[in-house]
Amino acid sequence: MEKEVEILKEWIGESERIVFFGGAGVSTESGIPDFRSQDGLYHQKYQFPPERIISHSFYQRNPEEFYRFYKDKMIYRNAQPNMAHKALAKLEQQGKLSAVITQNIDGLHQMAGSKHVLELHGSIHRNYCERCGKFYDLDYVADSLGVPVCSCGGRIKPDVVLYEEGLDNDMIQQALYEIRHADMLIVGGTSLVVYPAAGMVDVYTGHRMVLINMSPTGKDSQADLIVKGKIGEILGEVVD
Ligand code: NAD
């Protein structure tokens, strides 16, 4: 076992209140592309840059194009949890992990069995009518033609935080509470460039901040340990 992986395993063994903070890289081993890796969505060619398509103003002005991209590139109905999701669920069951804080919208942590998941950017599994508030599941949206419409005639919007939209304040407070009270913070599969989410890790004041990523992040200098590699393989190796 690599030295860094050994230390990670040792720290997990000694910790009692681990918090995991993750991003799109957690789900690439489940076949869902991230945004900023070489084969991520931002390196593919679209009519508009993806960050513009998944913004609030674009959604308002051009819902047809938004939904064409969203259904094609953001929804992966057959994706299954990988070793990273499963290892984190196991740590929670063992009473060692208090929360998973995720920027992901795919619902794979819950599918793996994690109970306390704070979804900073919402979920593709929840969708609401903008007029009457009626709830719709993922299948309804994915199977609809073009822009999904409610039985009342209103437009249905996914409960995901688009660029230009604010995060839920209660969710932010819960996430900050968990990070402040953590005895170990594992940050994985995130480029840490999307704010305000990325700034949350700054409130951790302990001495066990671990970054697991395939490439450098903006917060490498803050980490107590950096483990380079695929997060599913790494967490699969260190969690029994
Ligand atoms: P990002 O694309 O900016 O960064 C992903 C990071 O993960 C990169 O640094 C990359 O090197 C790393 N990475 C990729 N695969 C990895 C692996 N197997 N193991 C370890 N590291 C790996 O993603 P982000 O920081 O989460 O920010 C982008 C936004 O993208 C988020 O707000 C999120 O809502 C959204 N998003 C979500 C999904 C999803 O729900 N699965 C997918 C794409 C984008």
PDB file of C-alpha atoms and ligand atoms in Angstrom:
ATOM      1  CA  MET A   1       0.000   0.000   0.000  1.00  0.00           C
ATOM      2  CA  GLU A   2       1.296   3.465  -0.860  1.00  0.00           C
ATOM      3  CA  LYS A   3       2.446   5.514   2.155  1.00  0.00           C
ATOM      4  CA  GLU A   4      -0.300   8.162   1.759  1.00  0.00           C
ATOM      5  CA  VAL A   5      -2.980   5.486   1.518  1.00  0.00           C
ATOM      6  CA  GLU A   6      -1.634   3.849   4.664  1.00  0.00           C
ATOM      7  CA  ILE A   7      -1.813   7.140   6.564  1.00  0.00           C
ATOM      8  CA  LEU A   8      -5.362   7.689   5.282  1.00  0.00           C
ATOM      9  CA  LYS A   9      -6.370   4.264   6.582  1.00  0.00           C
ATOM     10  CA  GLU A  10      -4.727   4.939   9.932  1.00  0.00           C
ATOM     11  CA  TRP A  11      -6.485   8.322  10.322  1.00  0.00           C
ATOM     12  CA  ILE A  12      -9.858   6.836   9.401  1.00  0.00           C
ATOM     13  CA  GLY A  13      -9.283   4.141  12.033  1.00  0.00           C
ATOM     14  CA  GLU A  14      -8.581   6.798  14.687  1.00  0.00           C
ATOM     15  CA  SER A  15     -11.385   9.213  13.780  1.00  0.00           C
ATOM     16  CA  GLU A  16     -14.921   9.254  15.126  1.00  0.00           C
ATOM     17  CA  ARG A  17     -16.561  12.128  13.323  1.00  0.00           C
ATOM     18  CA  ILE A  18     -15.493  12.101   9.707  1.00  0.00           C
ATOM     19  CA  VAL A  19     -17.105  14.435   7.213  1.00  0.00           C
ATOM     20  CA  PHE A  20     -16.810  13.817   3.501  1.00  0.00           C
ATOM     21  CA  PHE A  21     -17.011  16.722   1.054  1.00  0.00           C
ATOM     22  CA  GLY A  22     -17.164  15.681  -2.584  1.00  0.00           C
ATOM     23  CA  GLY A  23     -17.867  16.581  -6.161  1.00  0.00           C
ATOM     24  CA  ALA A  24     -18.335  15.230  -9.650  1.00  0.00           C
ATOM     25  CA  GLY A  25     -15.118  13.174  -9.527  1.00  0.00           C
ATOM     26  CA  VAL A  26     -16.809  10.859  -7.009  1.00  0.00           C
ATOM     27  CA  SER A  27     -19.154   9.641  -9.726  1.00  0.00           C
ATOM     28  CA  THR A  28     -16.824   9.352 -12.738  1.00  0.00           C
ATOM     29  CA  GLU A  29     -16.116   5.726 -11.805  1.00  0.00           C
ATOM     30  CA  SER A  30     -19.879   5.194 -12.094  1.00  0.00           C
ATOM     31  CA  GLY A  31     -19.733   6.411 -15.694  1.00  0.00           C
ATOM     32  CA  ILE A  32     -20.960   9.982 -15.095  1.00  0.00           C
ATOM     33  CA  PRO A  33     -18.596  12.543 -16.634  1.00  0.00           C
ATOM     34  CA  ASP A  34     -17.404  15.421 -14.473  1.00  0.00           C
ATOM     35  CA  PHE A  35     -17.056  18.982 -15.759  1.00  0.00           C
ATOM     36  CA  ARG A  36     -13.363  19.828 -15.706  1.00  0.00           C
ATOM     37  CA  SER A  37     -11.387  16.615 -16.349  1.00  0.00           C
ATOM     38  CA  GLN A  38      -9.887  16.123 -19.804  1.00  0.00           C
ATOM     39  CA  ASP A  39     -12.883  14.003 -20.859  1.00  0.00           C
ATOM     40  CA  GLY A  40     -15.317  16.111 -18.819  1.00  0.00           C
ATOM     41  CA  LEU A  41     -18.256  18.026 -20.255  1.00  0.00           C
ATOM     42  CA  TYR A  42     -16.373  21.333 -20.443  1.00  0.00           C
ATOM     43  CA  HIS A  43     -13.971  19.898 -22.986  1.00  0.00           C
ATOM     44  CA  GLN A  44     -16.714  18.784 -25.366  1.00  0.00           C
ATOM     45  CA  LYS A  45     -18.177  21.079 -28.011  1.00  0.00           C
ATOM     46  CA  TYR A  46     -21.719  22.417 -27.755  1.00  0.00           C
ATOM     47  CA  GLN A  47     -23.612  25.245 -29.369  1.00  0.00           C
ATOM     48  CA  PHE A  48     -23.147  27.178 -26.095  1.00  0.00           C
ATOM     49  CA  PRO A  49     -20.630  26.618 -23.280  1.00  0.00           C
ATOM     50  CA  PRO A  50     -22.153  24.192 -20.721  1.00  0.00           C
ATOM     51  CA  GLU A  51     -21.770  26.673 -17.858  1.00  0.00           C
ATOM     52  CA  ARG A  52     -23.989  29.056 -19.803  1.00  0.00           C
ATOM     53  CA  ILE A  53     -26.616  26.431 -20.659  1.00  0.00           C
ATOM     54  CA  ILE A  54     -27.012  25.386 -17.035  1.00  0.00           C
ATOM     55  CA  SER A  55     -27.462  28.923 -15.788  1.00  0.00           C
ATOM     56  CA  HIS A  56     -30.698  30.429 -14.488  1.00  0.00           C
ATOM     57  CA  SER A  57     -30.950  33.094 -17.184  1.00  0.00           C
ATOM     58  CA  PHE A  58     -30.397  30.571 -19.995  1.00  0.00           C
ATOM     59  CA  TYR A  59     -33.042  28.264 -18.500  1.00  0.00           C
ATOM     60  CA  GLN A  60     -35.527  31.152 -18.404  1.00  0.00           C
ATOM     61  CA  ARG A  61     -34.796  32.318 -21.945  1.00  0.00           C
ATOM     62  CA  ASN A  62     -34.237  29.017 -23.691  1.00  0.00           C
ATOM     63  CA  PRO A  63     -35.813  26.117 -21.763  1.00  0.00           C
ATOM     64  CA  GLU A  64     -35.931  23.846 -24.842  1.00  0.00           C
ATOM     65  CA  GLU A  65     -32.156  24.017 -25.345  1.00  0.00           C
ATOM     66  CA  PHE A  66     -31.576  23.772 -21.594  1.00  0.00           C
ATOM     67  CA  TYR A  67     -33.595  20.551 -21.383  1.00  0.00           C
ATOM     68  CA  ARG A  68     -31.964  19.091 -24.494  1.00  0.00           C
ATOM     69  CA  PHE A  69     -28.540  19.431 -22.829  1.00  0.00           C
ATOM     70  CA  TYR A  70     -29.771  18.531 -19.349  1.00  0.00           C
ATOM     71  CA  LYS A  71     -31.465  15.291 -20.400  1.00  0.00           C
ATOM     72  CA  ASP A  72     -28.605  14.287 -22.647  1.00  0.00           C
ATOM     73  CA  LYS A  73     -25.639  15.175 -20.416  1.00  0.00           C
ATOM     74  CA  MET A  74     -26.750  15.462 -16.805  1.00  0.00           C
ATOM     75  CA  ILE A  75     -29.098  12.489 -16.380  1.00  0.00           C
ATOM     76  CA  TYR A  76     -27.633   8.965 -16.155  1.00  0.00           C
ATOM     77  CA  ARG A  77     -30.509   6.737 -15.135  1.00  0.00           C
ATOM     78  CA  ASN A  78     -28.480   3.504 -15.202  1.00  0.00           C
ATOM     79  CA  ALA A  79     -25.558   4.762 -13.117  1.00  0.00           C
ATOM     80  CA  GLN A  80     -24.808   2.689 -10.029  1.00  0.00           C
ATOM     81  CA  PRO A  81     -22.843   3.619  -6.879  1.00  0.00           C
ATOM     82  CA  ASN A  82     -19.125   2.811  -7.065  1.00  0.00           C
ATOM     83  CA  MET A  83     -16.663   1.835  -4.324  1.00  0.00           C
ATOM     84  CA  ALA A  84     -16.373   5.442  -3.115  1.00  0.00           C
ATOM     85  CA  HIS A  85     -20.124   5.778  -2.480  1.00  0.00           C
ATOM     86  CA  LYS A  86     -20.216   2.324  -0.863  1.00  0.00           C
ATOM     87  CA  ALA A  87     -17.197   2.925   1.382  1.00  0.00           C
ATOM     88  CA  LEU A  88     -18.683   6.195   2.664  1.00  0.00           C
ATOM     89  CA  ALA A  89     -22.018   4.503   3.380  1.00  0.00           C
ATOM     90  CA  LYS A  90     -20.123   1.828   5.299  1.00  0.00           C
ATOM     91  CA  LEU A  91     -18.278   4.418   7.401  1.00  0.00           C
ATOM     92  CA  GLU A  92     -21.614   5.985   8.333  1.00  0.00           C
ATOM     93  CA  GLN A  93     -23.036   2.584   9.308  1.00  0.00           C
ATOM     94  CA  GLN A  94     -19.949   1.992  11.467  1.00  0.00           C
ATOM     95  CA  GLY A  95     -20.726   5.241  13.296  1.00  0.00           C
ATOM     96  CA  LYS A  96     -17.529   6.927  12.116  1.00  0.00           C
ATOM     97  CA  LEU A  97     -18.906   9.382   9.566  1.00  0.00           C
ATOM     98  CA  SER A  98     -21.408  12.100  10.429  1.00  0.00           C
ATOM     99  CA  ALA A  99     -22.216  13.548   6.998  1.00  0.00           C
ATOM    100  CA  VAL A 100     -21.608  13.387   3.288  1.00  0.00           C
ATOM    101  CA  ILE A 101     -21.679  16.871   1.796  1.00  0.00           C
ATOM    102  CA  THR A 102     -21.915  16.670  -1.962  1.00  0.00           C
ATOM    103  CA  GLN A 103     -22.013  19.021  -4.904  1.00  0.00           C
ATOM    104  CA  ASN A 104     -23.358  16.144  -6.988  1.00  0.00           C
ATOM    105  CA  ILE A 105     -26.938  15.930  -8.119  1.00  0.00           C
ATOM    106  CA  ASP A 106     -27.015  12.244  -9.081  1.00  0.00           C
ATOM    107  CA  GLY A 107     -28.350  10.690  -5.850  1.00  0.00           C
ATOM    108  CA  LEU A 108     -25.729   7.909  -5.846  1.00  0.00           C
ATOM    109  CA  HIS A 109     -24.742   8.386  -2.185  1.00  0.00           C
ATOM    110  CA  GLN A 110     -28.305   7.650  -1.095  1.00  0.00           C
ATOM    111  CA  MET A 111     -28.464   4.718  -3.501  1.00  0.00           C
ATOM    112  CA  ALA A 112     -25.350   3.308  -1.808  1.00  0.00           C
ATOM    113  CA  GLY A 113     -27.077   3.566   1.589  1.00  0.00           C
ATOM    114  CA  SER A 114     -25.809   6.864   3.022  1.00  0.00           C
ATOM    115  CA  LYS A 115     -28.465   8.497   5.223  1.00  0.00           C
ATOM    116  CA  HIS A 116     -27.099  11.910   6.113  1.00  0.00           C
ATOM    117  CA  VAL A 117     -26.391  13.450   2.727  1.00  0.00           C
ATOM    118  CA  LEU A 118     -26.359  17.222   2.284  1.00  0.00           C
ATOM    119  CA  GLU A 119     -26.914  17.941  -1.398  1.00  0.00           C
ATOM    120  CA  LEU A 120     -25.590  21.472  -1.853  1.00  0.00           C
ATOM    121  CA  HIS A 121     -26.660  21.662  -5.479  1.00  0.00           C
ATOM    122  CA  GLY A 122     -29.935  19.740  -5.291  1.00  0.00           C
ATOM    123  CA  SER A 123     -30.909  16.553  -7.075  1.00  0.00           C
ATOM    124  CA  ILE A 124     -32.075  15.376 -10.475  1.00  0.00           C
ATOM    125  CA  HIS A 125     -34.489  13.109  -8.595  1.00  0.00           C
ATOM    126  CA  ARG A 126     -36.647  16.010  -7.399  1.00  0.00           C
ATOM    127  CA  ASN A 127     -38.586  18.168  -9.848  1.00  0.00           C
ATOM    128  CA  TYR A 128     -41.308  20.722  -9.220  1.00  0.00           C
ATOM    129  CA  CYS A 129     -43.979  22.521 -11.196  1.00  0.00           C
ATOM    130  CA  GLU A 130     -43.116  26.214 -11.220  1.00  0.00           C
ATOM    131  CA  ARG A 131     -46.819  27.120 -11.111  1.00  0.00           C
ATOM    132  CA  CYS A 132     -48.485  24.763  -8.590  1.00  0.00           C
ATOM    133  CA  GLY A 133     -45.486  23.119  -6.897  1.00  0.00           C
ATOM    134  CA  LYS A 134     -46.514  19.542  -7.719  1.00  0.00           C
ATOM    135  CA  PHE A 135     -43.643  17.057  -7.402  1.00  0.00           C
ATOM    136  CA  TYR A 136     -42.396  14.925 -10.295  1.00  0.00           C
ATOM    137  CA  ASP A 137     -39.793  12.139 -10.290  1.00  0.00           C
ATOM    138  CA  LEU A 138     -36.809  11.689 -12.550  1.00  0.00           C
ATOM    139  CA  ASP A 139     -38.544   9.288 -14.928  1.00  0.00           C
ATOM    140  CA  TYR A 140     -41.288  11.803 -15.641  1.00  0.00           C
ATOM    141  CA  VAL A 141     -38.763  14.455 -16.641  1.00  0.00           C
ATOM    142  CA  ALA A 142     -36.441  12.107 -18.527  1.00  0.00           C
ATOM    143  CA  ASP A 143     -39.294  10.535 -20.505  1.00  0.00           C
ATOM    144  CA  SER A 144     -41.020  13.819 -21.366  1.00  0.00           C
ATOM    145  CA  LEU A 145     -40.655  15.282 -24.827  1.00  0.00           C
ATOM    146  CA  GLY A 146     -38.907  18.648 -24.794  1.00  0.00           C
ATOM    147  CA  VAL A 147     -39.734  20.820 -21.788  1.00  0.00           C
ATOM    148  CA  PRO A 148     -41.617  18.778 -19.132  1.00  0.00           C
ATOM    149  CA  VAL A 149     -45.048  20.164 -18.322  1.00  0.00           C
ATOM    150  CA  CYS A 150     -47.231  19.675 -15.232  1.00  0.00           C
ATOM    151  CA  SER A 151     -50.849  18.483 -15.342  1.00  0.00           C
ATOM    152  CA  CYS A 152     -51.781  22.122 -14.508  1.00  0.00           C
ATOM    153  CA  GLY A 153     -49.913  23.352 -17.589  1.00  0.00           C
ATOM    154  CA  GLY A 154     -46.997  24.875 -15.646  1.00  0.00           C
ATOM    155  CA  ARG A 155     -43.354  24.270 -16.516  1.00  0.00           C
ATOM    156  CA  ILE A 156     -41.449  21.726 -14.430  1.00  0.00           C
ATOM    157  CA  LYS A 157     -38.016  22.708 -13.098  1.00  0.00           C
ATOM    158  CA  PRO A 158     -35.424  20.323 -11.680  1.00  0.00           C
ATOM    159  CA  ASP A 159     -34.562  20.988  -8.035  1.00  0.00           C
ATOM    160  CA  VAL A 160     -30.932  21.640  -8.937  1.00  0.00           C
ATOM    161  CA  VAL A 161     -29.012  24.824  -8.243  1.00  0.00           C
ATOM    162  CA  LEU A 162     -28.209  26.423 -11.579  1.00  0.00           C
ATOM    163  CA  TYR A 163     -25.402  28.912 -12.046  1.00  0.00           C
ATOM    164  CA  GLU A 164     -26.615  32.382 -10.886  1.00  0.00           C
ATOM    165  CA  GLU A 165     -28.899  30.738  -8.289  1.00  0.00           C
ATOM    166  CA  GLY A 166     -28.216  30.788  -4.561  1.00  0.00           C
ATOM    167  CA  LEU A 167     -27.717  27.802  -2.304  1.00  0.00           C
ATOM    168  CA  ASP A 168     -30.317  26.934   0.305  1.00  0.00           C
ATOM    169  CA  ASN A 169     -29.311  28.773   3.487  1.00  0.00           C
ATOM    170  CA  ASP A 170     -30.374  25.991   5.845  1.00  0.00           C
ATOM    171  CA  MET A 171     -28.304  23.528   3.822  1.00  0.00           C
ATOM    172  CA  ILE A 172     -25.264  25.814   4.037  1.00  0.00           C
ATOM    173  CA  GLN A 173     -25.629  26.133   7.812  1.00  0.00           C
ATOM    174  CA  GLN A 174     -25.918  22.362   8.262  1.00  0.00           C
ATOM    175  CA  ALA A 175     -22.877  21.722   6.079  1.00  0.00           C
ATOM    176  CA  LEU A 176     -20.788  24.318   7.930  1.00  0.00           C
ATOM    177  CA  TYR A 177     -21.849  22.841  11.282  1.00  0.00           C
ATOM    178  CA  GLU A 178     -20.752  19.368  10.202  1.00  0.00           C
ATOM    179  CA  ILE A 179     -17.394  20.557   8.859  1.00  0.00           C
ATOM    180  CA  ARG A 180     -16.692  22.640  11.995  1.00  0.00           C
ATOM    181  CA  HIS A 181     -17.386  19.650  14.231  1.00  0.00           C
ATOM    182  CA  ALA A 182     -15.485  17.094  12.159  1.00  0.00           C
ATOM    183  CA  ASP A 183     -12.377  15.388  13.540  1.00  0.00           C
ATOM    184  CA  MET A 184     -11.380  14.460   9.984  1.00  0.00           C
ATOM    185  CA  LEU A 185     -12.368  16.068   6.691  1.00  0.00           C
ATOM    186  CA  ILE A 186     -12.019  14.048   3.513  1.00  0.00           C
ATOM    187  CA  VAL A 187     -12.380  16.146   0.387  1.00  0.00           C
ATOM    188  CA  GLY A 188     -12.566  14.154  -2.817  1.00  0.00           C
ATOM    189  CA  GLY A 189     -13.297  14.325  -6.523  1.00  0.00           C
ATOM    190  CA  THR A 190     -13.791  18.056  -6.648  1.00  0.00           C
ATOM    191  CA  SER A 191     -11.753  20.742  -8.378  1.00  0.00           C
ATOM    192  CA  LEU A 192     -12.787  23.144  -5.565  1.00  0.00           C
ATOM    193  CA  VAL A 193     -13.430  26.009  -7.932  1.00  0.00           C
ATOM    194  CA  VAL A 194     -17.227  26.296  -7.681  1.00  0.00           C
ATOM    195  CA  TYR A 195     -18.123  28.811  -4.963  1.00  0.00           C
ATOM    196  CA  PRO A 196     -19.633  29.172  -2.433  1.00  0.00           C
ATOM    197  CA  ALA A 197     -19.458  25.370  -2.026  1.00  0.00           C
ATOM    198  CA  ALA A 198     -15.656  25.187  -2.319  1.00  0.00           C
ATOM    199  CA  GLY A 199     -15.179  27.834   0.381  1.00  0.00           C
ATOM    200  CA  MET A 200     -16.936  25.662   2.959  1.00  0.00           C
ATOM    201  CA  VAL A 201     -13.890  23.475   3.518  1.00  0.00           C
ATOM    202  CA  ASP A 202     -12.095  26.566   4.854  1.00  0.00           C
ATOM    203  CA  VAL A 203     -14.046  26.410   8.123  1.00  0.00           C
ATOM    204  CA  TYR A 204     -12.331  23.150   9.048  1.00  0.00           C
ATOM    205  CA  THR A 205      -9.720  23.893  11.705  1.00  0.00           C
ATOM    206  CA  GLY A 206      -8.557  20.361  12.546  1.00  0.00           C
ATOM    207  CA  HIS A 207      -5.383  18.615  11.442  1.00  0.00           C
ATOM    208  CA  ARG A 208      -6.772  15.847   9.319  1.00  0.00           C
ATOM    209  CA  MET A 209      -7.850  17.398   6.069  1.00  0.00           C
ATOM    210  CA  VAL A 210      -7.297  14.884   3.302  1.00  0.00           C
ATOM    211  CA  LEU A 211      -7.598  15.644  -0.403  1.00  0.00           C
ATOM    212  CA  ILE A 212      -8.229  12.693  -2.715  1.00  0.00           C
ATOM    213  CA  ASN A 213      -8.091  13.718  -6.347  1.00  0.00           C
ATOM    214  CA  MET A 214      -6.613  12.730  -9.680  1.00  0.00           C
ATOM    215  CA  SER A 215      -5.267  16.238 -10.292  1.00  0.00           C
ATOM    216  CA  PRO A 216      -4.140  19.206  -8.178  1.00  0.00           C
ATOM    217  CA  THR A 217      -6.832  21.456  -6.671  1.00  0.00           C
ATOM    218  CA  GLY A 218      -6.844  25.077  -5.549  1.00  0.00           C
ATOM    219  CA  LYS A 219      -6.598  24.004  -1.916  1.00  0.00           C
ATOM    220  CA  ASP A 220      -3.697  21.554  -1.989  1.00  0.00           C
ATOM    221  CA  SER A 221      -1.653  23.867   0.248  1.00  0.00           C
ATOM    222  CA  GLN A 222      -4.331  23.622   2.978  1.00  0.00           C
ATOM    223  CA  ALA A 223      -4.317  19.824   3.088  1.00  0.00           C
ATOM    224  CA  ASP A 224      -2.628  17.720   5.760  1.00  0.00           C
ATOM    225  CA  LEU A 225      -2.518  14.777   3.370  1.00  0.00           C
ATOM    226  CA  ILE A 226      -2.892  14.495  -0.396  1.00  0.00           C
ATOM    227  CA  VAL A 227      -3.731  11.162  -1.962  1.00  0.00           C
ATOM    228  CA  LYS A 228      -3.520  11.195  -5.736  1.00  0.00           C
ATOM    229  CA  GLY A 229      -5.625   8.690  -7.650  1.00  0.00           C
ATOM    230  CA  LYS A 230      -9.091   7.359  -8.265  1.00  0.00           C
ATOM    231  CA  ILE A 231     -11.266   7.886  -5.248  1.00  0.00           C
ATOM    232  CA  GLY A 232     -13.289   4.673  -5.658  1.00  0.00           C
ATOM    233  CA  GLU A 233     -10.147   2.571  -5.747  1.00  0.00           C
ATOM    234  CA  ILE A 234      -8.592   4.441  -2.817  1.00  0.00           C
ATOM    235  CA  LEU A 235     -11.607   4.429  -0.469  1.00  0.00           C
ATOM    236  CA  GLY A 236     -12.336   0.824  -1.479  1.00  0.00           C
ATOM    237  CA  GLU A 237      -8.853  -0.082  -0.282  1.00  0.00           C
ATOM    238  CA  VAL A 238      -8.963   1.714   3.072  1.00  0.00           C
ATOM    239  CA  VAL A 239     -12.495   1.002   4.320  1.00  0.00           C
ATOM    240  CA  ASP A 240     -13.131  -2.555   5.569  1.00  0.00           C
TER     241      ASP A 240
HETATM  242  P1  NAD B   1     -15.268  19.307 -11.476  1.00  0.00           P
HETATM  243  O1  NAD B   1     -15.621  18.641 -12.759  1.00  0.00           O
HETATM  244  O2  NAD B   1     -14.958  20.745 -11.493  1.00  0.00           O
HETATM  245  O3  NAD B   1     -13.994  18.570 -10.871  1.00  0.00           O
HETATM  246  C1  NAD B   1     -13.901  17.194 -10.746  1.00  0.00           C
HETATM  247  C2  NAD B   1     -12.568  16.879 -10.083  1.00  0.00           C
HETATM  248  O4  NAD B   1     -12.553  15.493  -9.773  1.00  0.00           O
HETATM  249  C3  NAD B   1     -11.346  17.155 -10.964  1.00  0.00           C
HETATM  250  O5  NAD B   1     -10.395  17.809 -10.184  1.00  0.00           O
HETATM  251  C4  NAD B   1     -10.880  15.750 -11.377  1.00  0.00           C
HETATM  252  O6  NAD B   1      -9.487  15.668 -11.499  1.00  0.00           O
HETATM  253  C5  NAD B   1     -11.348  14.909 -10.230  1.00  0.00           C
HETATM  254  N1  NAD B   1     -11.681  13.522 -10.544  1.00  0.00           N
HETATM  255  C6  NAD B   1     -12.352  13.042 -11.613  1.00  0.00           C
HETATM  256  N2  NAD B   1     -12.529  11.710 -11.496  1.00  0.00           N
HETATM  257  C7  NAD B   1     -11.949  11.356 -10.324  1.00  0.00           C
HETATM  258  C8  NAD B   1     -11.791  10.126  -9.644  1.00  0.00           C
HETATM  259  N3  NAD B   1     -12.265   8.976 -10.125  1.00  0.00           N
HETATM  260  N4  NAD B   1     -11.144  10.124  -8.461  1.00  0.00           N
HETATM  261  C9  NAD B   1     -10.618  11.274  -7.942  1.00  0.00           C
HETATM  262  N5  NAD B   1     -10.741  12.463  -8.542  1.00  0.00           N
HETATM  263  C10 NAD B   1     -11.402  12.505  -9.718  1.00  0.00           C
HETATM  264  O7  NAD B   1     -16.430  18.963 -10.447  1.00  0.00           O
HETATM  265  P2  NAD B   1     -16.901  19.736  -9.113  1.00  0.00           P
HETATM  266  O8  NAD B   1     -15.736  20.269  -8.386  1.00  0.00           O
HETATM  267  O9  NAD B   1     -17.851  18.846  -8.429  1.00  0.00           O
HETATM  268  O10 NAD B   1     -17.701  21.028  -9.585  1.00  0.00           O
HETATM  269  C11 NAD B   1     -18.544  21.066 -10.683  1.00  0.00           C
HETATM  270  C12 NAD B   1     -20.034  21.086 -10.496  1.00  0.00           C
HETATM  271  O11 NAD B   1     -20.419  20.025 -11.306  1.00  0.00           O
HETATM  272  C13 NAD B   1     -20.674  20.768  -9.197  1.00  0.00           C
HETATM  273  O12 NAD B   1     -21.391  21.876  -8.821  1.00  0.00           O
HETATM  274  C14 NAD B   1     -21.681  19.624  -9.484  1.00  0.00           C
HETATM  275  O13 NAD B   1     -22.988  20.042  -9.129  1.00  0.00           O
HETATM  276  C15 NAD B   1     -21.680  19.478 -10.955  1.00  0.00           C
HETATM  277  N6  NAD B   1     -21.687  18.123 -11.545  1.00  0.00           N
HETATM  278  C16 NAD B   1     -22.253  17.065 -10.915  1.00  0.00           C
HETATM  279  C17 NAD B   1     -22.212  15.806 -11.483  1.00  0.00           C
HETATM  280  C18 NAD B   1     -22.868  14.661 -10.756  1.00  0.00           C
HETATM  281  O14 NAD B   1     -23.849  14.866 -10.056  1.00  0.00           O
HETATM  282  N7  NAD B   1     -22.337  13.445 -10.866  1.00  0.00           N
HETATM  283  C19 NAD B   1     -21.568  15.612 -12.705  1.00  0.00           C
HETATM  284  C20 NAD B   1     -20.994  16.718 -13.345  1.00  0.00           C
HETATM  285  C21 NAD B   1     -21.040  17.966 -12.740  1.00  0.00           C
END
